[in-house]
Amino acid sequence: IAKSAAWLTLSKTAGSLAQDGSDTFSVSADPAGLASGNYSGTVTVNAMGRPSRTIAVSFSVTAADDLTVSPAN
């Protein structure tokens, strides 16, 4: 299992299965250090003797609103 962007985190990056077996993994996105905007990446799953599968991942980072309280006290 491979990811295309540093902000993607995978719960596992390797494993093995019996023929016709299945498994699950999770993908998360870490917005820390990213500017506001839209981000896209991919996760690719490879298996011997099978075509690889690529899954598109996208998310948006929005700026936090600044909150000002007046008067301060």
Short mmCIF file of N, CA and C in Angstrom, two decimals:
data_model
loop_
_atom_site.label_atom_id
_atom_site.label_comp_id
_atom_site.label_asym_id
_atom_site.label_seq_id
_atom_site.Cartn_x
_atom_site.Cartn_y
_atom_site.Cartn_z
N ILE A 1 0.87 -1.17 0.00
CA ILE A 1 0.00 0.00 0.00
C ILE A 1 0.91 1.22 0.00
N ALA A 2 0.65 2.16 -0.89
CA ALA A 2 1.49 3.35 -1.00
C ALA A 2 0.61 4.60 -1.04
N LYS A 3 1.14 5.70 -0.50
CA LYS A 3 0.43 6.97 -0.51
C LYS A 3 1.22 7.98 -1.33
N SER A 4 0.51 8.96 -1.89
CA SER A 4 1.16 9.93 -2.75
C SER A 4 1.48 11.26 -2.07
N ALA A 5 1.05 11.45 -0.83
CA ALA A 5 1.24 12.74 -0.17
C ALA A 5 1.64 12.54 1.29
N ALA A 6 2.51 13.42 1.79
CA ALA A 6 2.98 13.31 3.17
C ALA A 6 1.86 13.51 4.18
N TRP A 7 0.82 14.26 3.82
CA TRP A 7 -0.27 14.52 4.77
C TRP A 7 -1.23 13.34 4.91
N LEU A 8 -1.05 12.30 4.11
CA LEU A 8 -1.85 11.08 4.24
C LEU A 8 -1.17 10.12 5.21
N THR A 9 -1.97 9.50 6.06
CA THR A 9 -1.48 8.49 6.98
C THR A 9 -2.27 7.21 6.75
N LEU A 10 -1.55 6.08 6.68
CA LEU A 10 -2.19 4.78 6.46
C LEU A 10 -2.05 3.95 7.73
N SER A 11 -3.09 3.20 8.08
CA SER A 11 -3.02 2.35 9.27
C SER A 11 -2.12 1.14 9.06
N LYS A 12 -1.89 0.78 7.81
CA LYS A 12 -0.92 -0.29 7.50
C LYS A 12 -0.37 -0.04 6.11
N THR A 13 0.83 -0.50 5.86
CA THR A 13 1.45 -0.30 4.55
C THR A 13 1.86 -1.60 3.90
N ALA A 14 1.64 -2.70 4.59
CA ALA A 14 1.99 -4.01 4.02
C ALA A 14 1.18 -5.09 4.72
N GLY A 15 1.13 -6.24 4.10
CA GLY A 15 0.42 -7.36 4.69
C GLY A 15 0.34 -8.49 3.69
N SER A 16 -0.26 -9.58 4.11
CA SER A 16 -0.45 -10.70 3.20
C SER A 16 -1.83 -11.30 3.45
N LEU A 17 -2.38 -11.87 2.39
CA LEU A 17 -3.71 -12.46 2.45
C LEU A 17 -3.71 -13.80 1.74
N ALA A 18 -4.63 -14.64 2.15
CA ALA A 18 -4.87 -15.88 1.42
C ALA A 18 -5.55 -15.51 0.10
N GLN A 19 -5.48 -16.38 -0.87
CA GLN A 19 -6.14 -16.14 -2.15
C GLN A 19 -7.61 -15.83 -1.91
N ASP A 20 -8.10 -14.79 -2.57
CA ASP A 20 -9.47 -14.29 -2.43
C ASP A 20 -9.79 -13.80 -1.02
N GLY A 21 -8.77 -13.52 -0.21
CA GLY A 21 -8.98 -12.98 1.13
C GLY A 21 -9.24 -11.48 1.06
N SER A 22 -9.57 -10.89 2.18
CA SER A 22 -9.78 -9.45 2.23
C SER A 22 -9.21 -8.89 3.52
N ASP A 23 -9.02 -7.61 3.54
CA ASP A 23 -8.48 -6.93 4.70
C ASP A 23 -8.94 -5.48 4.63
N THR A 24 -8.83 -4.78 5.71
CA THR A 24 -9.18 -3.36 5.72
C THR A 24 -8.00 -2.54 6.24
N PHE A 25 -7.97 -1.29 5.85
CA PHE A 25 -7.02 -0.33 6.41
C PHE A 25 -7.69 1.03 6.38
N SER A 26 -7.19 1.93 7.20
CA SER A 26 -7.78 3.26 7.21
C SER A 26 -6.79 4.29 6.72
N VAL A 27 -7.36 5.35 6.18
CA VAL A 27 -6.59 6.46 5.63
C VAL A 27 -7.06 7.71 6.36
N SER A 28 -6.10 8.51 6.83
CA SER A 28 -6.47 9.79 7.44
C SER A 28 -5.61 10.90 6.85
N ALA A 29 -6.12 12.11 6.96
CA ALA A 29 -5.43 13.28 6.43
C ALA A 29 -5.07 14.20 7.59
N ASP A 30 -3.83 14.66 7.62
CA ASP A 30 -3.35 15.55 8.68
C ASP A 30 -3.18 16.95 8.11
N PRO A 31 -4.03 17.90 8.50
CA PRO A 31 -3.94 19.25 7.94
C PRO A 31 -2.86 20.12 8.58
N ALA A 32 -2.17 19.61 9.61
CA ALA A 32 -1.15 20.41 10.30
C ALA A 32 -0.11 20.92 9.31
N GLY A 33 0.13 22.21 9.35
CA GLY A 33 1.15 22.81 8.49
C GLY A 33 0.71 23.10 7.07
N LEU A 34 -0.53 22.77 6.72
CA LEU A 34 -1.02 23.02 5.37
C LEU A 34 -1.75 24.35 5.31
N ALA A 35 -1.56 25.08 4.24
CA ALA A 35 -2.29 26.33 4.02
C ALA A 35 -3.73 26.01 3.64
N SER A 36 -4.60 27.00 3.78
CA SER A 36 -5.99 26.83 3.35
C SER A 36 -6.02 26.46 1.87
N GLY A 37 -6.89 25.53 1.52
CA GLY A 37 -7.02 25.14 0.13
C GLY A 37 -7.52 23.72 0.00
N ASN A 38 -7.59 23.26 -1.22
CA ASN A 38 -8.04 21.90 -1.53
C ASN A 38 -6.82 21.03 -1.81
N TYR A 39 -6.83 19.83 -1.30
CA TYR A 39 -5.72 18.91 -1.46
C TYR A 39 -6.22 17.59 -2.02
N SER A 40 -5.44 17.01 -2.91
CA SER A 40 -5.77 15.72 -3.51
C SER A 40 -4.56 14.81 -3.47
N GLY A 41 -4.81 13.55 -3.29
CA GLY A 41 -3.74 12.56 -3.29
C GLY A 41 -4.33 11.22 -3.68
N THR A 42 -3.50 10.20 -3.62
CA THR A 42 -3.96 8.85 -3.94
C THR A 42 -3.36 7.83 -2.98
N VAL A 43 -4.06 6.72 -2.86
CA VAL A 43 -3.56 5.55 -2.16
C VAL A 43 -3.63 4.42 -3.17
N THR A 44 -2.51 3.71 -3.35
CA THR A 44 -2.45 2.62 -4.32
C THR A 44 -2.18 1.31 -3.60
N VAL A 45 -3.01 0.32 -3.90
CA VAL A 45 -2.88 -1.01 -3.33
C VAL A 45 -2.37 -1.94 -4.42
N ASN A 46 -1.25 -2.62 -4.14
CA ASN A 46 -0.65 -3.56 -5.09
C ASN A 46 -0.73 -4.97 -4.52
N ALA A 47 -0.98 -5.92 -5.39
CA ALA A 47 -1.00 -7.32 -4.99
C ALA A 47 -0.37 -8.14 -6.11
N MET A 48 0.44 -9.12 -5.74
CA MET A 48 1.08 -9.96 -6.74
C MET A 48 0.03 -10.67 -7.59
N GLY A 49 0.19 -10.61 -8.89
CA GLY A 49 -0.70 -11.30 -9.78
C GLY A 49 -2.05 -10.62 -9.98
N ARG A 50 -2.23 -9.44 -9.44
CA ARG A 50 -3.49 -8.71 -9.57
C ARG A 50 -3.19 -7.29 -10.03
N PRO A 51 -4.12 -6.65 -10.72
CA PRO A 51 -3.91 -5.26 -11.10
C PRO A 51 -3.93 -4.38 -9.84
N SER A 52 -3.11 -3.33 -9.86
CA SER A 52 -3.12 -2.42 -8.72
C SER A 52 -4.41 -1.60 -8.74
N ARG A 53 -4.80 -1.13 -7.58
CA ARG A 53 -6.00 -0.30 -7.43
C ARG A 53 -5.57 1.03 -6.84
N THR A 54 -6.02 2.12 -7.44
CA THR A 54 -5.71 3.45 -6.94
C THR A 54 -7.00 4.12 -6.47
N ILE A 55 -6.95 4.65 -5.26
CA ILE A 55 -8.10 5.29 -4.64
C ILE A 55 -7.78 6.77 -4.47
N ALA A 56 -8.65 7.63 -4.99
CA ALA A 56 -8.47 9.08 -4.87
C ALA A 56 -8.88 9.54 -3.47
N VAL A 57 -8.10 10.45 -2.91
CA VAL A 57 -8.38 11.03 -1.60
C VAL A 57 -8.31 12.54 -1.74
N SER A 58 -9.31 13.24 -1.23
CA SER A 58 -9.27 14.71 -1.28
C SER A 58 -9.90 15.29 -0.02
N PHE A 59 -9.44 16.47 0.35
CA PHE A 59 -10.04 17.18 1.46
C PHE A 59 -9.70 18.66 1.36
N SER A 60 -10.42 19.45 2.14
CA SER A 60 -10.22 20.90 2.13
C SER A 60 -9.77 21.37 3.49
N VAL A 61 -8.86 22.34 3.48
CA VAL A 61 -8.41 22.98 4.71
C VAL A 61 -8.95 24.40 4.68
N THR A 62 -9.64 24.78 5.72
CA THR A 62 -10.16 26.14 5.81
C THR A 62 -9.50 26.84 6.99
N ALA A 63 -9.30 28.13 6.85
CA ALA A 63 -8.69 28.92 7.92
C ALA A 63 -9.66 29.04 9.08
N ALA A 64 -9.13 28.96 10.27
CA ALA A 64 -9.96 29.18 11.45
C ALA A 64 -10.29 30.66 11.55
N ASP A 65 -11.49 30.94 11.90
CA ASP A 65 -11.89 32.34 12.08
C ASP A 65 -11.25 32.89 13.35
N ASP A 66 -10.74 34.12 13.26
CA ASP A 66 -10.22 34.79 14.44
C ASP A 66 -11.41 35.34 15.22
N LEU A 67 -11.36 35.17 16.50
CA LEU A 67 -12.44 35.64 17.36
C LEU A 67 -11.89 36.76 18.22
N THR A 68 -12.52 37.92 18.15
CA THR A 68 -12.13 39.06 18.95
C THR A 68 -13.27 39.39 19.89
N VAL A 69 -12.95 39.54 21.15
CA VAL A 69 -13.95 39.89 22.15
C VAL A 69 -13.69 41.31 22.61
N SER A 70 -14.72 42.12 22.60
CA SER A 70 -14.56 43.50 23.02
C SER A 70 -15.72 43.86 23.95
N PRO A 71 -15.49 44.38 25.12
CA PRO A 71 -14.19 44.64 25.72
C PRO A 71 -13.54 43.35 26.21
N ALA A 72 -12.23 43.40 26.39
CA ALA A 72 -11.47 42.22 26.77
C ALA A 72 -11.80 41.74 28.17
N ASN A 73 -12.27 42.62 29.04
CA ASN A 73 -12.60 42.25 30.44
C ASN A 73 -14.08 42.38 30.67
#
